[in-house]
Amino acid sequence: MPDRGGGPSGPRIRVGRPSRRVRTLLMTLGVLAVLAMLFVMFAGFWTDWLWYRSVDYSSVFTTTLGTKIGLFAVFGLLMAVAVGTNIWLAHRLRPPLSAMSMEQQSLDRYRMSIAPYKRWVLLAVTSLVGLVAGASAAGQWRTWLQWVNGVSFGQRDPQFHKDISFYTFDLPWYRFLLSFGFAAAVLSLIAAALVHYLYGGLRLTSPGGRATAAATGHLSVLLGVFVTLKAVAYWLDRYGLAVKSSGLKSTEGWTGLRYVDANAYLPAKTILFIIALICAVLFFATLWRRTWQLPVIGFGLMVLSAVLIGGLYPAIVQKFQVQPNEQAKEAPYIKKNITATREAYGIDGSEVTDYVGKSDLKGKSQQDKERLRAAADSTASIRLLDPNIVSPTFQQLQQVKGYYQFPSTLDVDRYKVDGKEQDTVIGLRELNINGIPERNWINDHFKYTHGYGAITAKGTTAVGEGDPAFTERDLPTKGALGKYEQRVYYGEKTTQYSIVGGPQKELDYSGDSGEKSYSYEGKSGVSLANPVNRAAYAVAFGEPQILYSGAIGDGSRILYNRTPKERVESVAPWLTIDGDAYPAVVDGRIQWIVDAYTTTNGYPYASRTTLGDSTADSLTTGQRAVVAQQNQVNYIRNSVKATVDAYDGTVKLYQWDTKDPVLKTWMKAFPGTVKAKSEISAGLLDHLRYPQDLFKVQRELLTRYHVTNPGTFYTGSERWQVPDDPTNKSGNAVPPYYLSMRMPGQPASAFSLTTTFTPKSRENLGAFMAVDADAKSSGYGKIRILKLPSETTTSGPQQVQSKFNGDPEIANKINILKRGDSEIEYGNLLTVPLDDGLLYVEPVYVRGAGSNFPRLKKVLVTYGDKTAFEDDLGKALDAVFEVKSPAPGTKPPTEGTTPPASENPTVKQAVKDAQDAFDAGQKALESKDWAAYGKAQQDLKAALDRIAKAEAAAPGGGTKPGS
């Protein structure tokens, strides 16, 4: 065969063209690969949409997605048009080709190579910059929504007298627009300069003019736009001084204007603004003058002014005016900072009271000591059950099955026990996926799907060998909580997905009569009946069995995003979530209660704090979460109380702070997502409390901002610090503690959140702080601080712990408790103000000696110089106050009196019979044995009748209950 290639003859290797079948196969595989990639992208979008629809918050998904798409499209298009137009204009203004210099000859081959593809190159460049700019703009969806929906704060800043909303909602958006304008100007300038250079409009080495008139005019206009934007930046920088962080002696996170800002930087920014405008006009004037001389002079003047006016002059003012008398110069600005910071963090209403802090029993009469002993009982309901320690005890005594678990830190709430509100420690028996006897896909995701029951115990007492006094226990649980839905499908430890409601039955619980099965009846989750849904979730979760498993059928629903924090964050991505969700039994359901915050970093003059640092303590090293690790804020409100139903995952958001403008702004952006405060039920209100993370942020700020005098604030002489936790060696801050107590001046005891302060770099007590944490209370949120004299020697928490550890008699008792393999664990060191002094109480637990879980064995009580280490709180208080109390529940006998009806043996037996009848009725009800249930009800009525007759026959009988 002749060589048809036209080249030299010789042996050649010829590669045959692929056959039609191969080409078809390759094309098919390519199409399938593209479709697979598209379906992966679609699966993420589709599953998100299905989830939001399943929780009835589809408007959050559509609003967020629509805003992102809108910002992406608008700003991506604007950037593409800006850069593309300038590239086209530079090409249009190219000079005609003339005698070619060496420089132009070297560029010619580049022009020749791109000439056939000019349109494609233009499209590629503009598409690339448009995509990058659009993606950046889409990330500003929160800024846009706040700007377009922002409401007034009704307060003005002290410098520029603008509403606070200008700094929180408007200024961030203006800064984004400015940064976008700078990016567009710079990219357009670079692109135009490259095109002018490529086509001869700019010449670097050729003889003659370096730029054509057209190129000069074009580039000058772009530089004029850039300088105009710089002028706008100078103007906005003036307002930025009100939210600028800077250093000042004795402050951290200082925000706002100082003396040098108001008297040097502020006028400098105004002057630079005017100079930049003049410089911009000179650049625009080159359209007519066609010379760079004046613009270059103007630009040089602007740079020189920025150095001299914007840098050197403020430094001179600081050095020669401020530093020689800094305290007096800065005092007015410190005052503004103090006022704004206290308002922004909600600590402006805190009440600081001088407190003696002298705990001295010397010279007191026996009658005074007895009075103090009685006051110790009435002032506080001392919580001995430490929720941070007793989780292993709950696990040992109430876990029941290995596939259940309790959180490592339990929660403190209030429940009525015997008709009286009682501080209660509560934990849910959640599913422990690692405790499943046989791990496989069916067991992990179909059979073991939920936990079971809430376990509660009295916070103030222990029973037996130091075990919790459970008020709700066993499986299924029974006790003080009554009848409620006990299944826990959503919880803090429930992180895996489950598929429920289909052909595969779930394990409900295993009791004496064997395993009981169950099929989920809630409306939660996403239906998998649709094959498209199954395919999407198979891709999204990387689990192909979802697509073809026979365990999935009609009624199957997939549950995921199952932790309370995840669910609230997803439906309200504009909220900051508290690190500690806690469960409560409300109206027959287990509800997770989640505190949520609205925050901003743009409150003028308010100092900033990093939430992760402010909320860290000895418990956040692994036991509980830290709120918003690196979020830096200077305004925070507990504006939303959220609930997540533990059975069906229903999320409800309630407006708690009705005055918060940040929440009002988000409610405008996402209408219908937050319910009115009036919709909070009475049952839910009983369990709402002041959140720990907000309290910790406030206490951190109050270490400095309890001082309102600018001079004292400047010197730092009254600064406090949060002490380290004395019960462990972590070196981290002591956590705040919930307990019911009465502060001096309070009419009655209230559920409170408390903490202590020590003076900076000292260990003696500086102050005690408590906030009314009961949401039902009219004083809810009231912060009360007892400030001890600066020269006080009242022991702080670390000193109390050291005194306890150093007492020889106590140390000997501790050594006895440590016999064998036993270990000592110190519980929360509680502080209670008492009669101008401070009472410290600390429970002591022993782990080991036959049980690998902590039991309450001793109680430490310290008041002044007196320390007691006894078996229970009553004995310890008696020892400290040197009194002898009657046995608990008894009264000194009085001649001629008759024992109360409750001590009558007949009544005691009747009460026991009533309890037995009630328990029998509940069991009959669960097994649907209606005959047994009817008999139990008859027995219950008979027992109650006997109790009533016995009480009527007792002295004083016939009185109304509670009289």
PDB file of N, CA and C in Angstrom, residues 189-217:
ATOM      1  N   LEU A 189      -9.081  45.580  36.413  1.00  0.00           N
ATOM      2  CA  LEU A 189      -7.855  46.315  36.116  1.00  0.00           C
ATOM      3  C   LEU A 189      -6.771  45.363  35.621  1.00  0.00           C
ATOM      4  N   ILE A 190      -6.594  44.232  36.282  1.00  0.00           N
ATOM      5  CA  ILE A 190      -5.582  43.250  35.874  1.00  0.00           C
ATOM      6  C   ILE A 190      -5.895  42.698  34.497  1.00  0.00           C
ATOM      7  N   ALA A 191      -7.173  42.301  34.285  1.00  0.00           N
ATOM      8  CA  ALA A 191      -7.564  41.723  33.000  1.00  0.00           C
ATOM      9  C   ALA A 191      -7.403  42.730  31.869  1.00  0.00           C
ATOM     10  N   ALA A 192      -7.839  43.979  32.106  1.00  0.00           N
ATOM     11  CA  ALA A 192      -7.730  45.006  31.070  1.00  0.00           C
ATOM     12  C   ALA A 192      -6.264  45.300  30.754  1.00  0.00           C
ATOM     13  N   ALA A 193      -5.422  45.387  31.788  1.00  0.00           N
ATOM     14  CA  ALA A 193      -4.009  45.666  31.562  1.00  0.00           C
ATOM     15  C   ALA A 193      -3.352  44.554  30.748  1.00  0.00           C
ATOM     16  N   LEU A 194      -3.687  43.288  31.039  1.00  0.00           N
ATOM     17  CA  LEU A 194      -3.124  42.171  30.281  1.00  0.00           C
ATOM     18  C   LEU A 194      -3.541  42.226  28.817  1.00  0.00           C
ATOM     19  N   VAL A 195      -4.807  42.514  28.555  1.00  0.00           N
ATOM     20  CA  VAL A 195      -5.288  42.584  27.169  1.00  0.00           C
ATOM     21  C   VAL A 195      -4.637  43.755  26.436  1.00  0.00           C
ATOM     22  N   HIS A 196      -4.556  44.920  27.096  1.00  0.00           N
ATOM     23  CA  HIS A 196      -3.890  46.065  26.467  1.00  0.00           C
ATOM     24  C   HIS A 196      -2.433  45.738  26.149  1.00  0.00           C
ATOM     25  N   TYR A 197      -1.775  45.038  27.058  1.00  0.00           N
ATOM     26  CA  TYR A 197      -0.371  44.673  26.819  1.00  0.00           C
ATOM     27  C   TYR A 197      -0.249  43.680  25.666  1.00  0.00           C
ATOM     28  N   LEU A 198      -1.152  42.695  25.656  1.00  0.00           N
ATOM     29  CA  LEU A 198      -1.100  41.670  24.625  1.00  0.00           C
ATOM     30  C   LEU A 198      -1.325  42.254  23.237  1.00  0.00           C
ATOM     31  N   TYR A 199      -2.166  43.258  23.135  1.00  0.00           N
ATOM     32  CA  TYR A 199      -2.518  43.830  21.832  1.00  0.00           C
ATOM     33  C   TYR A 199      -1.846  45.175  21.568  1.00  0.00           C
ATOM     34  N   GLY A 200      -0.831  45.519  22.343  1.00  0.00           N
ATOM     35  CA  GLY A 200      -0.019  46.681  22.029  1.00  0.00           C
ATOM     36  C   GLY A 200      -0.462  47.982  22.635  1.00  0.00           C
ATOM     37  N   GLY A 201      -1.514  47.995  23.424  1.00  0.00           N
ATOM     38  CA  GLY A 201      -1.943  49.233  24.051  1.00  0.00           C
ATOM     39  C   GLY A 201      -0.992  49.685  25.144  1.00  0.00           C
ATOM     40  N   LEU A 202      -0.316  48.735  25.763  1.00  0.00           N
ATOM     41  CA  LEU A 202       0.727  49.025  26.749  1.00  0.00           C
ATOM     42  C   LEU A 202       2.025  48.434  26.240  1.00  0.00           C
ATOM     43  N   ARG A 203       3.117  49.208  26.334  1.00  0.00           N
ATOM     44  CA  ARG A 203       4.426  48.748  25.868  1.00  0.00           C
ATOM     45  C   ARG A 203       5.434  48.998  26.986  1.00  0.00           C
ATOM     46  N   LEU A 204       6.175  47.953  27.309  1.00  0.00           N
ATOM     47  CA  LEU A 204       7.126  48.066  28.422  1.00  0.00           C
ATOM     48  C   LEU A 204       8.525  48.414  27.954  1.00  0.00           C
ATOM     49  N   THR A 205       8.931  47.880  26.767  1.00  0.00           N
ATOM     50  CA  THR A 205      10.316  48.092  26.302  1.00  0.00           C
ATOM     51  C   THR A 205      10.389  48.790  24.966  1.00  0.00           C
ATOM     52  N   SER A 206       9.302  48.926  24.258  1.00  0.00           N
ATOM     53  CA  SER A 206       9.326  49.547  22.935  1.00  0.00           C
ATOM     54  C   SER A 206       9.607  51.035  23.054  1.00  0.00           C
ATOM     55  N   PRO A 207      10.223  51.623  22.044  1.00  0.00           N
ATOM     56  CA  PRO A 207      10.472  53.070  22.073  1.00  0.00           C
ATOM     57  C   PRO A 207       9.169  53.846  21.931  1.00  0.00           C
ATOM     58  N   GLY A 208       9.182  55.080  22.377  1.00  0.00           N
ATOM     59  CA  GLY A 208       7.997  55.922  22.261  1.00  0.00           C
ATOM     60  C   GLY A 208       7.146  55.837  23.501  1.00  0.00           C
ATOM     61  N   GLY A 209       5.837  56.200  23.391  1.00  0.00           N
ATOM     62  CA  GLY A 209       4.909  56.196  24.510  1.00  0.00           C
ATOM     63  C   GLY A 209       4.674  54.802  25.049  1.00  0.00           C
ATOM     64  N   ARG A 210       4.527  54.737  26.320  1.00  0.00           N
ATOM     65  CA  ARG A 210       4.311  53.436  26.971  1.00  0.00           C
ATOM     66  C   ARG A 210       2.867  52.975  26.883  1.00  0.00           C
ATOM     67  N   ALA A 211       1.949  53.857  26.628  1.00  0.00           N
ATOM     68  CA  ALA A 211       0.535  53.484  26.562  1.00  0.00           C
ATOM     69  C   ALA A 211      -0.170  54.349  25.545  1.00  0.00           C
ATOM     70  N   THR A 212      -1.116  53.771  24.851  1.00  0.00           N
ATOM     71  CA  THR A 212      -1.941  54.546  23.932  1.00  0.00           C
ATOM     72  C   THR A 212      -2.916  55.397  24.741  1.00  0.00           C
ATOM     73  N   ALA A 213      -3.490  56.388  24.073  1.00  0.00           N
ATOM     74  CA  ALA A 213      -4.448  57.256  24.747  1.00  0.00           C
ATOM     75  C   ALA A 213      -5.662  56.460  25.209  1.00  0.00           C
ATOM     76  N   ALA A 214      -6.086  55.497  24.384  1.00  0.00           N
ATOM     77  CA  ALA A 214      -7.251  54.693  24.748  1.00  0.00           C
ATOM     78  C   ALA A 214      -6.969  53.844  25.984  1.00  0.00           C
ATOM     79  N   ALA A 215      -5.770  53.233  26.002  1.00  0.00           N
ATOM     80  CA  ALA A 215      -5.418  52.414  27.163  1.00  0.00           C
ATOM     81  C   ALA A 215      -5.276  53.280  28.406  1.00  0.00           C
ATOM     82  N   THR A 216      -4.685  54.456  28.250  1.00  0.00           N
ATOM     83  CA  THR A 216      -4.543  55.363  29.384  1.00  0.00           C
ATOM     84  C   THR A 216      -5.893  55.744  29.965  1.00  0.00           C
ATOM     85  N   GLY A 217      -6.822  56.113  29.090  1.00  0.00           N
ATOM     86  CA  GLY A 217      -8.149  56.490  29.557  1.00  0.00           C
ATOM     87  C   GLY A 217      -8.870  55.341  30.229  1.00  0.00           C
TER      88      GLY A 217
END
